[in-house]
Every structure is written in structure tokens, then in C-alpha cells.
XYZ file of C-alpha atoms in Angstrom:
487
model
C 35.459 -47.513 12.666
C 32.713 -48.843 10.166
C 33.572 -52.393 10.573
C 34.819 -52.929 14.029
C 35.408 -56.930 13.448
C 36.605 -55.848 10.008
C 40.783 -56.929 10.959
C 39.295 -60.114 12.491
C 37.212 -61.176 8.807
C 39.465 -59.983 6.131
C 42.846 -61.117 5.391
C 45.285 -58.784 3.639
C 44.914 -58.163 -0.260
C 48.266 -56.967 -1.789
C 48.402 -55.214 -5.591
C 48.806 -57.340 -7.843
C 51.936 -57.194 -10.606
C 51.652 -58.151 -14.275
C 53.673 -61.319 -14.635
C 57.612 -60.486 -15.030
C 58.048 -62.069 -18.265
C 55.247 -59.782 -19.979
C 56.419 -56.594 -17.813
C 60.397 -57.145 -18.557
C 59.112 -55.922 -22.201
C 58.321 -52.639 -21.981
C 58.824 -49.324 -19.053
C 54.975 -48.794 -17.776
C 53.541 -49.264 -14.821
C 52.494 -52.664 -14.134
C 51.186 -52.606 -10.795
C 47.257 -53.024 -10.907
C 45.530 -51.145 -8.255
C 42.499 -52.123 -5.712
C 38.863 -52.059 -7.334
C 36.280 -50.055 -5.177
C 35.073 -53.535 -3.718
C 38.332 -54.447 -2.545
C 39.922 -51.250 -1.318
C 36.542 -51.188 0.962
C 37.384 -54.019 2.142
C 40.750 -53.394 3.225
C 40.363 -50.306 4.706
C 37.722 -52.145 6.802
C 40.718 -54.332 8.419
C 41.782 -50.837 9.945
C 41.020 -51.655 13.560
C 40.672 -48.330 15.662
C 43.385 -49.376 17.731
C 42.938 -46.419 19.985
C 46.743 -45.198 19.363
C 47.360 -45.318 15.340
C 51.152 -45.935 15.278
C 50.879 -45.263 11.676
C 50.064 -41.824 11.942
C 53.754 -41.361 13.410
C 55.034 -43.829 11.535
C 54.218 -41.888 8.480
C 56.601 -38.815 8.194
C 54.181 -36.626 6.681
C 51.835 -38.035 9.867
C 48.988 -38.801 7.146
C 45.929 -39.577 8.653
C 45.630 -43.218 7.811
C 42.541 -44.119 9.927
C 40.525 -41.401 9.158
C 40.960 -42.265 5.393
C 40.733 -45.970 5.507
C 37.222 -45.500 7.354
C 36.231 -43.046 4.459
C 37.064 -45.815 2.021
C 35.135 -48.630 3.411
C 32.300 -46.562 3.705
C 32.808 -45.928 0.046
C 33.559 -41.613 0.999
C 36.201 -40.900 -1.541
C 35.877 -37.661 -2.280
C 36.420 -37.004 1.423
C 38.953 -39.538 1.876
C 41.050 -37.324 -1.152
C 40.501 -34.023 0.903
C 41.993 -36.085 4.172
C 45.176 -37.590 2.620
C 45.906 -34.036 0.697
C 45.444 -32.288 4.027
C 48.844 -33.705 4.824
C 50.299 -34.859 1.220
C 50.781 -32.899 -1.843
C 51.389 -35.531 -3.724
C 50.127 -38.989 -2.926
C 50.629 -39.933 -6.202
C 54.159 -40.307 -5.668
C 54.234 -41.636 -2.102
C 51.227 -44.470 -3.216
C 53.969 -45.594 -5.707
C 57.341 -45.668 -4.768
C 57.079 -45.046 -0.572
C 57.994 -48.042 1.578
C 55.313 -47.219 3.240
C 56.424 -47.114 6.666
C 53.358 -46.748 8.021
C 52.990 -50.261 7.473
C 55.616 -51.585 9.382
C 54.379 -49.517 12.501
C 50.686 -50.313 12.105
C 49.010 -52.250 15.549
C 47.586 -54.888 13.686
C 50.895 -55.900 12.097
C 52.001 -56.831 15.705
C 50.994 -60.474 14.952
C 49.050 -60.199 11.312
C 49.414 -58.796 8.075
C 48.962 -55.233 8.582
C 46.760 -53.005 6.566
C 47.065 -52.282 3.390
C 48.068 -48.662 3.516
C 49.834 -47.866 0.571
C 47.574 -49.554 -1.581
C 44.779 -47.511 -0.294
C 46.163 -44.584 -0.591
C 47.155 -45.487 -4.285
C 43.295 -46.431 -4.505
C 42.245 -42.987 -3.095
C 44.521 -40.142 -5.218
C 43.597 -42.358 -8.778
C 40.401 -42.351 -7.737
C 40.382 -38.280 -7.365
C 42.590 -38.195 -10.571
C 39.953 -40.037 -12.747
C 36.470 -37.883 -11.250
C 38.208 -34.400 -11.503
C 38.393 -34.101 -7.558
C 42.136 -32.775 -7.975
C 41.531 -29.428 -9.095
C 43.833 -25.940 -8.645
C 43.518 -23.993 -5.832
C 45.108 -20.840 -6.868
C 44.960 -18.110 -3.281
C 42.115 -15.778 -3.378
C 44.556 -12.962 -2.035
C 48.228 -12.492 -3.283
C 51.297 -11.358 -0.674
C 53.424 -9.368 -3.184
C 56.421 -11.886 -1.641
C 58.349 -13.629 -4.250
C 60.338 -16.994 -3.337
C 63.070 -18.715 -5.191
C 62.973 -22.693 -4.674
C 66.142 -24.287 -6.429
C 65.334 -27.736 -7.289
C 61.968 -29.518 -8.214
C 61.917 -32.944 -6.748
C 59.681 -33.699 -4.287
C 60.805 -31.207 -1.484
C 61.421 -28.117 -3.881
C 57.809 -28.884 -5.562
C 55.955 -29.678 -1.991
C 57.244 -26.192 -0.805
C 56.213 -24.295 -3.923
C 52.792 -24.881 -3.723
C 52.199 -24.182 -0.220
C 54.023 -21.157 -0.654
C 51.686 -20.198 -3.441
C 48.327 -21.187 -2.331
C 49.370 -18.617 0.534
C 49.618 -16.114 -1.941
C 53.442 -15.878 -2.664
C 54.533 -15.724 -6.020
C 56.863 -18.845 -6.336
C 59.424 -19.585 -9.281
C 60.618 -23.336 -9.423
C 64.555 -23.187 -10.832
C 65.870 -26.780 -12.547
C 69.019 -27.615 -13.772
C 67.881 -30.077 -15.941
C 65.263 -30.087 -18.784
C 62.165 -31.210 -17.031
C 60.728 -30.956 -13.370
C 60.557 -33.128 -11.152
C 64.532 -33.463 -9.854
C 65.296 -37.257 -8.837
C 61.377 -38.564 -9.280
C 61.892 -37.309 -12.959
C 65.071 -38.918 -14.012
C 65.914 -40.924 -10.626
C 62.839 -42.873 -10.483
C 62.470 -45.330 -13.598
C 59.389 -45.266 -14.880
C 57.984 -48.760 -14.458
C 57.967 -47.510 -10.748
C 56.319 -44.273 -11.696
C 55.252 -43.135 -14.869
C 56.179 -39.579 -15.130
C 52.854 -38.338 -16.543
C 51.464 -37.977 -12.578
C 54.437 -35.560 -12.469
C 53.134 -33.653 -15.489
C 49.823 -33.250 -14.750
C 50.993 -32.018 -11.017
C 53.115 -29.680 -12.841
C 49.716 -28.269 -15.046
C 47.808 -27.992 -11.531
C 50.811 -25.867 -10.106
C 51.192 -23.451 -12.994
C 47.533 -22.658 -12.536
C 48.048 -22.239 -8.841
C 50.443 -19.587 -10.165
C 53.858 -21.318 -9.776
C 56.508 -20.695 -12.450
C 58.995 -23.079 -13.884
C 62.279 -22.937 -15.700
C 64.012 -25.500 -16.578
C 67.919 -25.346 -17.714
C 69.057 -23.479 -15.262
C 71.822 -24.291 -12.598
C 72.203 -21.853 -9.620
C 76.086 -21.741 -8.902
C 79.182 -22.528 -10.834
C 81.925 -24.396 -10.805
C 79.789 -27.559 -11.563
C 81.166 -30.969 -12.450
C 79.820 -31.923 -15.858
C 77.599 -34.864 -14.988
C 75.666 -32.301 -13.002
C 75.879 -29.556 -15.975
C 75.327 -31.572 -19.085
C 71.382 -30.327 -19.364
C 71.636 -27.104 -17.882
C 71.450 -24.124 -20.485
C 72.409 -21.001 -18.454
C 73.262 -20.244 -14.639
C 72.091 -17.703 -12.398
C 74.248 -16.692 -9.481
C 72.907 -17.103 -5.753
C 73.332 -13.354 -5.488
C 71.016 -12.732 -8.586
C 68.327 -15.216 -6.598
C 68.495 -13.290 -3.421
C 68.566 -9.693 -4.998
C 65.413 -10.796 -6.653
C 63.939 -12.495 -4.299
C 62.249 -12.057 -0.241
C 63.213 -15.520 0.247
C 65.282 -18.673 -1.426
C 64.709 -22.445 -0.778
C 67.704 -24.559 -1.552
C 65.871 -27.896 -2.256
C 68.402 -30.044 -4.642
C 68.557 -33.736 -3.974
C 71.343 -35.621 -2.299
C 73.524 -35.981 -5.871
C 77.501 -37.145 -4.702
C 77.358 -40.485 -5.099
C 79.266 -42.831 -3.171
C 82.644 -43.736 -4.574
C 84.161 -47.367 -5.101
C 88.306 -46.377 -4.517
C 89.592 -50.165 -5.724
C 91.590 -50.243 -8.379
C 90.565 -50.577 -12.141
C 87.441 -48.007 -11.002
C 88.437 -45.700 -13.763
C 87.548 -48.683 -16.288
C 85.343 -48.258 -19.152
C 82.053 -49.784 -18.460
C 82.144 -49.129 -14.831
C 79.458 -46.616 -13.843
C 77.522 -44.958 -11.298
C 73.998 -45.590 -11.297
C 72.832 -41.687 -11.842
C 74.683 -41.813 -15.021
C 72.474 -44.701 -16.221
C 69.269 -44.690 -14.905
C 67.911 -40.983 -16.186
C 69.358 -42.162 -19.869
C 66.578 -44.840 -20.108
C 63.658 -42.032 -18.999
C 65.277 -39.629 -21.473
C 64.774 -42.421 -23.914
C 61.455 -43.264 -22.969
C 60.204 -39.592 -22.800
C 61.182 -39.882 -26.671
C 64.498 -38.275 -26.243
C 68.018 -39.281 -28.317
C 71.007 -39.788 -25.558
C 73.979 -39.588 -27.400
C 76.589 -43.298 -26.052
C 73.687 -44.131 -24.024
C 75.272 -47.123 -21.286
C 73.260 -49.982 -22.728
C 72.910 -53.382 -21.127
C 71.337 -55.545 -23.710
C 73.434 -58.783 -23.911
C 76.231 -57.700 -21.369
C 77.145 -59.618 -18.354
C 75.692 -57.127 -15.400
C 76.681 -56.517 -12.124
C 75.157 -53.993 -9.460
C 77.233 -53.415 -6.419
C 74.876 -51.823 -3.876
C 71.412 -53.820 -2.517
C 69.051 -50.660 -2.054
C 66.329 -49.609 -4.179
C 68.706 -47.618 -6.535
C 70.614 -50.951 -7.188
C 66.897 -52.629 -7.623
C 66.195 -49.850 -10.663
C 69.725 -50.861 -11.910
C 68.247 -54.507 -11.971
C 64.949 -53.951 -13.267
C 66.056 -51.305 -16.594
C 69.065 -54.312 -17.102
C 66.378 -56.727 -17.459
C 64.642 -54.295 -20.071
C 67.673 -53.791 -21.942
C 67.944 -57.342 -22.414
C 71.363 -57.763 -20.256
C 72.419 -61.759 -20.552
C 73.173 -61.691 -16.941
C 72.129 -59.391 -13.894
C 74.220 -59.917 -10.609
C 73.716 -57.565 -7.445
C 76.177 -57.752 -4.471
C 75.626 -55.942 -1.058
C 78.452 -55.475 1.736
C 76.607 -55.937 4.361
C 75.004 -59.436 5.568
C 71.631 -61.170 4.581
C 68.671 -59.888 6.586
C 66.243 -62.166 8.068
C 63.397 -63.319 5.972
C 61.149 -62.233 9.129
C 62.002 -59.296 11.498
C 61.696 -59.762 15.195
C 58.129 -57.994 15.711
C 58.466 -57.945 19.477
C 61.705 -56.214 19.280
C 61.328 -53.622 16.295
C 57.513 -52.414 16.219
C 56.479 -49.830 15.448
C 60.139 -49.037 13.821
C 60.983 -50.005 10.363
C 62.875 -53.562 10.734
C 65.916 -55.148 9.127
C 64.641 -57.686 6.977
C 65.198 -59.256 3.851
C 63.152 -57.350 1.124
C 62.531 -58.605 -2.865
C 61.432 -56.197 -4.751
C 59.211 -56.468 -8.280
C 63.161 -55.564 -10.085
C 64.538 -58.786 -8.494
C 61.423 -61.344 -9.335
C 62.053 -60.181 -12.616
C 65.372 -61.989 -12.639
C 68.916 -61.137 -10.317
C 71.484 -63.440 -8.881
C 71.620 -61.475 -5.209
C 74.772 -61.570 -2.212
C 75.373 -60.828 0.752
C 78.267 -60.594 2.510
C 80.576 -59.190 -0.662
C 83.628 -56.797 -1.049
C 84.750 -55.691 -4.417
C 88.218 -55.868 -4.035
C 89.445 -55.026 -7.526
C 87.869 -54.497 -11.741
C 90.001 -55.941 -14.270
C 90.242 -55.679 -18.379
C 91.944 -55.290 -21.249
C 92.063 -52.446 -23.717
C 90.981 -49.845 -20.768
C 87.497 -52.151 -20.445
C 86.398 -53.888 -17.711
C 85.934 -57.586 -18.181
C 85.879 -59.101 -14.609
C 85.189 -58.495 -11.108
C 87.347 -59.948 -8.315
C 85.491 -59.919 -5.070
C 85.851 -61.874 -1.580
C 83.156 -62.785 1.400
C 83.566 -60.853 4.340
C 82.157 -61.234 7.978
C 81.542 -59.075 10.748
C 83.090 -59.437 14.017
C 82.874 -56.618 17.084
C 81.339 -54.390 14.445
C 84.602 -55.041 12.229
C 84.667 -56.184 8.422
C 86.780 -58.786 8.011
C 87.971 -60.841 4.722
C 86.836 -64.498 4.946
C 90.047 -66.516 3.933
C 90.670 -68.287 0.795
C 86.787 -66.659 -0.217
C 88.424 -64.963 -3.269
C 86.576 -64.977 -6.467
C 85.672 -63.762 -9.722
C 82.978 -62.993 -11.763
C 82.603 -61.716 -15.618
C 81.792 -58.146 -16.087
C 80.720 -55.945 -19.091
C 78.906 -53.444 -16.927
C 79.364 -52.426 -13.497
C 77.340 -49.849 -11.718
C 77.533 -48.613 -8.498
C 74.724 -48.155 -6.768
C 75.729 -47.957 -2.616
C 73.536 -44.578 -2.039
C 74.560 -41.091 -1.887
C 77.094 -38.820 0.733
C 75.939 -35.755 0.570
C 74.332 -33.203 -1.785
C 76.752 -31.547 -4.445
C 78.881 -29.368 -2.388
C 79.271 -26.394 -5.355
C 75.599 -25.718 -4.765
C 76.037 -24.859 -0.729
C 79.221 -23.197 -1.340
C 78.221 -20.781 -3.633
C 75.277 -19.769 -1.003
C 78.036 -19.755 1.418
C 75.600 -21.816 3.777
C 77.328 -23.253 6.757
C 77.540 -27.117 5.996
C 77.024 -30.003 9.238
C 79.004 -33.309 9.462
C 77.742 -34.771 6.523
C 78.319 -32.333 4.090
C 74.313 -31.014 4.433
C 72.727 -27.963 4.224
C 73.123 -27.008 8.316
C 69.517 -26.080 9.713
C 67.333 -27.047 12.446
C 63.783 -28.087 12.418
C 63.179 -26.503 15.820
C 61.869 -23.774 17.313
C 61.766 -20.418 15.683
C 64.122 -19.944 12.416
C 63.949 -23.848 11.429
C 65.167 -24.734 8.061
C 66.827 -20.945 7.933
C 70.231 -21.583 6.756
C 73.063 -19.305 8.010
C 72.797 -16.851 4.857
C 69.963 -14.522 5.765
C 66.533 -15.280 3.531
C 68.090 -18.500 2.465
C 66.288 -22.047 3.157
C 66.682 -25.303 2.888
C 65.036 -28.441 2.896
C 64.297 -31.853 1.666
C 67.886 -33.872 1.022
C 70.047 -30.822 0.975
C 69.647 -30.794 4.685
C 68.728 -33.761 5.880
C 70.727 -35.804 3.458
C 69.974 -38.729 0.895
C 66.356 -40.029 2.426
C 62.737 -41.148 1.029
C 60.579 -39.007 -1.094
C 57.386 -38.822 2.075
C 60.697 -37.135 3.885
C 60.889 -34.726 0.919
C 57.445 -33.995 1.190
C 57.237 -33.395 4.714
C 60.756 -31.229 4.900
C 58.716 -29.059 1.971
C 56.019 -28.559 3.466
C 57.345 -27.489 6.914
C 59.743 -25.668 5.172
C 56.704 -23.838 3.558
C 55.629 -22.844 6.740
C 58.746 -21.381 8.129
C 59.056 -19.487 5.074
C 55.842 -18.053 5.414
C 56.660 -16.971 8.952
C 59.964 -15.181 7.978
C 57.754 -13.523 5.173
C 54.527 -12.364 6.913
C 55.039 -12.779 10.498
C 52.431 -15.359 11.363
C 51.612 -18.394 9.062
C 47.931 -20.529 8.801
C 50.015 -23.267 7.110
C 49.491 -26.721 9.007
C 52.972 -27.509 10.712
């Protein structure tokens, strides 16, 4: 490395946030990067450790020393070219990824580790703002056309590795923009959607085509066909097409079954969340779920529950409450015990410092209200003994409720997509295909893929990037034979 002492000199310099107050007012960004001096300086703390955890802590295996090296020695152009050799779209991962990198980095064994999200946040802005991201259309076309349904992360990570091979791609979206879940999943105070856009521009010119309103099936419920404008059957796709990636995100929400769930005001958190990016994309949503001045509560404490909490707070909701079933997590994880794996600990994100009442340890054991609206919540502590939940006694209480959404993650993705491929299904309800071996991510309907959250089931975006671009590759196989696309 440049700066061998470099972990030993520098401390650890996190982003900083724009105050919550000032943020709470508006939907942009308000994270504010690394300057050149400082990113140099953390990617200095990198401390060729010999065995760089993070490179397999990573799931697209981005390699993190080779780029933080680049960046001290102030070689970003080349530091760009490293971190797209194994990301698309670092854009999106430098945002909203939990970076779990971090947790398995060697220095983090008894420090702060590096800084590797906000470096590579550092590195693709960097390229953004000197014109280093630039098209790379293929000097040769295939003649192969492939179908990708869906255009999150996964569906948009396979299409342009399958066209920078030379395949003529076409992206297929049921709703009215691209970008799946990052587009209307992902508020934008976490992401603005303009890095989608311009990834979008860079694709088209690689050749990729995109068509929006369009659902592949039928039989949809209608909070999955509200945008769409026309269907296309999956027989249509694969008489058209030498190949067809199924690449939807993870969409059945998880059910609350207690009774007064069918409630006015009770909601799950897909129904609210993309209303808000409609808006601010300068949209009219017709009954959009508002929470200005309502008495909030989220049931569910992962990061979809944290967007409920932070686009309350922008609405102007009087009060913002978010319960989770499952106990508190440490403040600290147990190093010794969990590196280099991501640990259970307790995490506050930027939504939360903004302002949220947060618990642990809560059931929902009923929704109450008059009229057919809800008005209160009656919940009860619970503890967990031999790996059973159990009620604590005389822990019954109640809490007022104008808005309730539930947020407690997703099952599976929407089973009317698989079943009108007629793809075999595993356990879970997912897309069944292996990652192994010859045929991986082949469904059991001949020419037909899948990928990204379809098969491996609700899961981080750097997932959906990886499962796209292997998925790439196996496609490209099936197609030519051979493929030069990394693995």
C-alpha cells in the first residue's frame, strides 16, 4: 500500500449529514461526500492486511484495496475503471449498501474500519463529474436478442453486460419509469433518482431498449397493475426472444393477520413509499396516504420501516412510532465472535435521528376504530424463551393510531409472474435455480432466467447486482457457447 502506517495515523472520517431539522424539509440528498484531501486520507488507513476480508465480504467481491490505494495516491480515473470492473453501478451501492464490506474489514477487528462506502461514493462522483463514465456500446453485435423483465438493480446489471457483449437487450417494466424498487422503493433522500436516469441515457447508447408500462403475465393484483398500460404474454417474450431474464423484485409483502387489519389507514409500506417519489418526480397521485399531522406508527425495524420514518417526518406526521418483534440488539457486536460476518447490533439510521420513538420486544395484537378507521393500536411485550415468543403478562397496552404501515419485509416475489412462466418455484416461493455449475440461474422453462430477488428472494441491492451480472454470464454461455464475461 502507499501508506503502510497509514491505519496506525488516521482515525476514521465518516460523511457527514446536513443537520435533521434543515433535512426533515425537503427529499434531496443530504449526505455530503469526502473532499479529495480526505478520501486520500482514508483510503490510506487501508492496511494491506495480506488477506482482504472485504473483498469476500463484498458480494459483488469489489476490489476494495486495489481502489483505496488508487485513491490515496490521488489515481481516480483508475480507481473508477477498478470498482466498475466488478460494479455496474456504484452509484447505487455508495448510497444505500450497508456496506458489508465494512463489517468484515481486518482493521475493524479492534478499530474503526475503513471507510469503504464512503470511498467508493468518493470514486463513481468523482468519474460522474470529469466525464470518465462514458458508453461502451460492443464493437461487434451477436444477432441474439434477450428479454429481461424487470429493471431494478438485477434486471438493469444483466442488460448491460448482455449488451456490451453484443446482444441486443430490451428492458420490460411494469411501471412508468426504470429502475424497479431503487425507483419507487428507495426514497429519494437516500438516493436521488437522477443517478438512475443518467445510467438509463448511458444504457440506451450502449444499445439497450426500454419500455415502460408493460406487465409480463396476467392475472395481476391491482397494486401491482395500477401503472402498467398493456401486457405481453411469457409466450410472446420467448417466441421473440433467444433468451428471457425474469428479474422482478421480491413484491408480496408480509401480512399482519390480527384483527381490525382491513382498517382504513392501515397500510403496507409499498403502497406509501413510491407515492411520495411519484410526487417528487412532479407527478399527481390521486388519495395519496399522507402523514402530515397524524399520529404514526411503523411496525417493522428494517430499513423499509426506516423510509416509513424518514418520508413521515417530511410529511409533517405529529408523531412517528416504530415497533420491532424481535429484541433490542446490542449497541456493540461481539467482534471476536462475528468477524468477518455481518453482526447483530443495534443500528440508527439518518430516518431515526431525524425523530422516532423505537421498541423492541412488541406484538401487535389487535387495530381498533370507529367508522371503519383505525384509531388505536393494542400491542403487548413479548420475550423469547427456547427460541419461543411468549406474551409478557399484564404488558398490554395501547397506543393512538391514524396511520399504520407495515413494514416487516417481503415473502416472496409475486407468484402470478412465475406462474405464468410456469417456472418451477423452491420453498420460499422463488424463482428455483442454482448458481452452480453449468446451467446456473436457468430456470426449468427452457431459455428462461432468473435472477436478482426473484430467485434468491427479498435481499440487498450489491446482491442484485452481483445475481445480474452472473446471470449475464450464464446467459451468454447458453447463447454463444463460451462467454469472456468476468464470473
Amino acid at each position: 500500500m502507499g501508506k503502510v502506517t497509514g491505519f496506525m495515523e488516521y482515525s476514521r472520517m465518516p460523511e457527514t449529514y446536513e443537520a435533521p431539522l434543515a433535512r426533515k424539509k425537503h427529499y434531496k440528498e443530504f449526505i455530503l461526500q469526502l473532499g479529495d484531501k480526505e478520501a486520500k486520507v482514508q483510503g490510506a488507513r487501508c492496511m494491506d492486511c495480506g488477506i482482504p476480508f472485504c473483498n469476500n465480504g463484498c458480494p459483488v467481491n469489489n476490489i476494495i484495496p486495489d481502489w483505496n490505494d488508487l485513491v490515496y495516491r490521488g489515481a481516480y480515473q483508475e480507481a473508477l475503471d477498478t470498482l466498475h470492473s466488478t460494479n455496474n453501478f456504484p452509484e447505487f451501492t455508495g448510497r444505500i449498501c450497508p456496506a458489508p464490506c465494512e463489517s468484515a474489514c481486518t482493521l475493524g477487528i479492534n478499530d474503526d474500519p475503513v471507510g469503504i462506502k464512503s470511498i467508493e461514493h468518493f470514486i463513481i462522483d468523482k468519474g460522474w463529474e470529469n466525464g470518465w463514465v462514458v458508453a461502451q456500446p460492443a464493437l461487434v453485435k451477436t444477432g441474439k436478442k434477450v428479454a429481461i423483465v424487470g429493471s431494478g438493480p438485477a434486471g438493469l446489471a444483466a442488460a448491460q453486460q448482455l449488451a456490451r457483449i453484443g446482444h441486443d437487450v430490451t428492458v420490460f417494466e411494469k411501471s412508468d419509469r426504470i429502475g424497479g424498487l431503487l425507483r419507487y422503493g428507495i426514497p429519494d433522500f437516500k438516493m436521488e433518482k437522477s443517478h438512475i436516469d443518467r445510467r438509463v441515457a448511458q444504457m440506451e447508447e450502449e444499445g439497450v431498449v426500454f419500455r415502460t408500462g408493460i406487465l409480463v403475465g396476467k392475472d395481476f393484483p391491482s397494486n401491482v397493475n395500477n401503472w402498467a398500460k398493456k401486457t405481453i404474454s411469457p409466450e410472446e417474450l420467448k417466441a421473440e426472444f433467444d433468451a428471457v431474464v425474469i428479474a422482478g423484485g421480491a413484491e408480496q409483502p408480509r401480512d399482519l393477520p390480527v384483527p381490525g387489519r382491513e382498517l382504513k389507514g392501515v397500510h403496507f409500506a409499498m403502497d406509501f413509499l413510491p407515492q411520495q417519489n411519484k410526487i417528487n418526480a412532479g407527478d399527481k397521485v390521486k388519495d395519496q396516504i399522507l402523514a402530515g399531522a397524524k399520529n404514526v406508527i411503523v411496525i417493522g425495524g428494517g430499513d423499509t420501516g426506516s423510509d416509513c420514518v424518514g418520508t413521515s417526518n417530511r410529511q409533517g406526521a405529529t408523531s412517528v412510532s416504530q415497533f420491532e418483534l424481535m429484541p433490542e440488539p446490542p449497541e456493540k457486536e461481539n467482534k471476536p465472535m462475528v468477524w468477518p460476518y455481518w453482526p447483530i447490533k443495534l443500528r440508527t439510521s439518518s430516518s431515526h435521528e431525524e425523530g422516532c420513538d423505537r421498541d423492541w420486544a412488541i406484538a401487535t395484537k389487535r387495530l381498533e376504530g370507529k367508522n371503519g378507521k383505525v384509531e388505536k393500536l393494542i400491542a403487548a411485550r413479548v420475550e423469547w424463551k427456547d427460541g419461543k415468543m411468549q406474551e409478557v403478562p399484564n404488558s398490554e397496552f395501547e397506543m393512538k393510531a391514524d396511520l399504520v404501515f407495515l413494514a416487516m419485509g417481503f415473502i416472496s416475489p409475486v407468484a402470478q409472474v412465475l406462474e405464468a412462466f410456469g417456472v418451477d418455484k423452491d420453498a420460499r416461493g422463488n424463482a428455483k435455480a442454482t448458481t452452480d455449475g453449468e446451467g446456473s440461474y436457468k430456470t426449468s422453462v427452457d431459455k428462461v432466467f432468473a435472477a436478482g430477488d426473484m430467485r434468491r428472494g427479498q435481499s440487498l441491492v450489491v446482491w442484485a447486482i452481483r445475481e445480474g451480472r452472473q446471470c449475464a454470464r450464464a446467459v451468454d454461455e447458453f447463447l454463444m457457447g463460451a462467454s469472456v464475461l468476468p464470473l
